[in-house]
GROMACS .gro file of C-alpha atoms in nm:
model
  109
    1UNK     CA    1   0.000   0.000   0.000
    2UNK     CA    2   0.142   0.335  -0.105
    3UNK     CA    3   0.164   0.606   0.164
    4UNK     CA    4   0.015   0.939   0.050
    5UNK     CA    5  -0.068   1.230   0.280
    6UNK     CA    6  -0.376   1.352   0.090
    7UNK     CA    7  -0.610   1.186  -0.156
    8UNK     CA    8  -0.803   1.429  -0.374
    9UNK     CA    9  -1.128   1.297  -0.522
   10UNK     CA   10  -1.284   1.467  -0.823
   11UNK     CA   11  -1.589   1.372  -1.030
   12UNK     CA   12  -1.626   1.441  -1.398
   13UNK     CA   13  -1.961   1.425  -1.575
   14UNK     CA   14  -1.971   1.693  -1.846
   15UNK     CA   15  -1.759   1.975  -1.984
   16UNK     CA   16  -1.406   1.834  -2.000
   17UNK     CA   17  -1.251   2.182  -2.020
   18UNK     CA   18  -1.362   2.256  -1.662
   19UNK     CA   19  -1.210   1.934  -1.528
   20UNK     CA   20  -0.894   1.987  -1.732
   21UNK     CA   21  -0.847   2.334  -1.583
   22UNK     CA   22  -0.898   2.194  -1.232
   23UNK     CA   23  -0.642   1.917  -1.286
   24UNK     CA   24  -0.390   2.156  -1.442
   25UNK     CA   25  -0.418   2.388  -1.140
   26UNK     CA   26  -0.342   2.099  -0.905
   27UNK     CA   27  -0.055   1.981  -1.124
   28UNK     CA   28   0.095   2.333  -1.118
   29UNK     CA   29   0.068   2.362  -0.739
   30UNK     CA   30   0.355   2.329  -0.495
   31UNK     CA   31   0.193   2.026  -0.332
   32UNK     CA   32   0.392   1.703  -0.342
   33UNK     CA   33   0.236   1.433  -0.125
   34UNK     CA   34  -0.104   1.379  -0.285
   35UNK     CA   35  -0.278   1.151  -0.528
   36UNK     CA   36  -0.589   1.233  -0.731
   37UNK     CA   37  -0.866   0.984  -0.794
   38UNK     CA   38  -1.077   1.113  -1.082
   39UNK     CA   39  -1.408   0.939  -1.144
   40UNK     CA   40  -1.546   0.968  -1.497
   41UNK     CA   41  -1.907   0.951  -1.389
   42UNK     CA   42  -2.102   0.843  -1.696
   43UNK     CA   43  -1.938   1.102  -1.919
   44UNK     CA   44  -1.920   1.111  -2.298
   45UNK     CA   45  -1.666   0.911  -2.497
   46UNK     CA   46  -1.520   1.240  -2.624
   47UNK     CA   47  -1.453   1.359  -2.267
   48UNK     CA   48  -1.304   1.020  -2.172
   49UNK     CA   49  -1.064   1.035  -2.465
   50UNK     CA   50  -0.966   1.398  -2.393
   51UNK     CA   51  -0.895   1.333  -2.026
   52UNK     CA   52  -0.702   1.013  -2.091
   53UNK     CA   53  -0.497   1.174  -2.369
   54UNK     CA   54  -0.399   1.466  -2.148
   55UNK     CA   55  -0.340   1.290  -1.817
   56UNK     CA   56  -0.273   0.917  -1.860
   57UNK     CA   57   0.101   0.969  -1.808
   58UNK     CA   58   0.053   1.164  -1.481
   59UNK     CA   59   0.155   0.920  -1.210
   60UNK     CA   60  -0.024   1.116  -0.936
   61UNK     CA   61  -0.362   1.053  -1.101
   62UNK     CA   62  -0.584   0.746  -1.115
   63UNK     CA   63  -0.881   0.758  -1.352
   64UNK     CA   64  -1.179   0.537  -1.268
   65UNK     CA   65  -1.460   0.499  -1.520
   66UNK     CA   66  -1.827   0.446  -1.440
   67UNK     CA   67  -2.056   0.360  -1.733
   68UNK     CA   68  -2.346   0.558  -1.584
   69UNK     CA   69  -2.370   0.870  -1.371
   70UNK     CA   70  -2.376   0.736  -1.015
   71UNK     CA   71  -2.445   1.078  -0.862
   72UNK     CA   72  -2.231   1.304  -0.647
   73UNK     CA   73  -2.221   1.103  -0.323
   74UNK     CA   74  -2.174   0.759  -0.477
   75UNK     CA   75  -1.920   0.892  -0.727
   76UNK     CA   76  -1.703   1.020  -0.444
   77UNK     CA   77  -1.768   0.703  -0.242
   78UNK     CA   78  -1.630   0.501  -0.536
   79UNK     CA   79  -1.314   0.715  -0.528
   80UNK     CA   80  -1.284   0.690  -0.149
   81UNK     CA   81  -1.327   0.310  -0.145
   82UNK     CA   82  -1.060   0.283  -0.417
   83UNK     CA   83  -0.832   0.510  -0.213
   84UNK     CA   84  -0.865   0.309   0.108
   85UNK     CA   85  -0.789  -0.008  -0.085
   86UNK     CA   86  -0.476   0.124  -0.259
   87UNK     CA   87  -0.333   0.402  -0.041
   88UNK     CA   88  -0.240   0.468   0.319
   89UNK     CA   89  -0.360   0.826   0.364
   90UNK     CA   90  -0.417   1.081   0.639
   91UNK     CA   91  -0.670   1.300   0.456
   92UNK     CA   92  -0.927   1.288   0.179
   93UNK     CA   93  -1.013   1.613   0.003
   94UNK     CA   94  -1.331   1.615  -0.206
   95UNK     CA   95  -1.314   1.877  -0.480
   96UNK     CA   96  -1.569   1.990  -0.733
   97UNK     CA   97  -1.429   1.974  -1.084
   98UNK     CA   98  -1.478   2.349  -1.133
   99UNK     CA   99  -1.228   2.442  -0.859
  100UNK     CA  100  -0.903   2.615  -0.950
  101UNK     CA  101  -0.664   2.573  -0.659
  102UNK     CA  102  -0.405   2.817  -0.531
  103UNK     CA  103  -0.041   2.702  -0.561
  104UNK     CA  104  -0.015   2.644  -0.185
  105UNK     CA  105  -0.366   2.504  -0.129
  106UNK     CA  106  -0.254   2.188   0.053
  107UNK     CA  107   0.013   2.360   0.259
  108UNK     CA  108  -0.247   2.589   0.420
  109UNK     CA  109  -0.475   2.303   0.529
   0.00000   0.00000   0.00000
């Protein structure tokens, strides 16, 4: 089990550009000990392809795919269950996909 200080869960349903901007802001931050679990929550094939093409090589990101929209709570529960199974973590941060984080967002928590 990999030790990570913070797991960040994000859901994606529609509008890939919003999720892409959120992920890019996290990637550009000064944070180092985190892992993102992104749930593609019944999104379009076009969005799936865009997100995989842009972020598949990012080792701090796991992309989980759900065939149908499971809703906000269950979507995050899917990410959290995955996180507990694969990571030893102190914190879980649930983010909306339209959030743009500050460079020091995890340091201030």
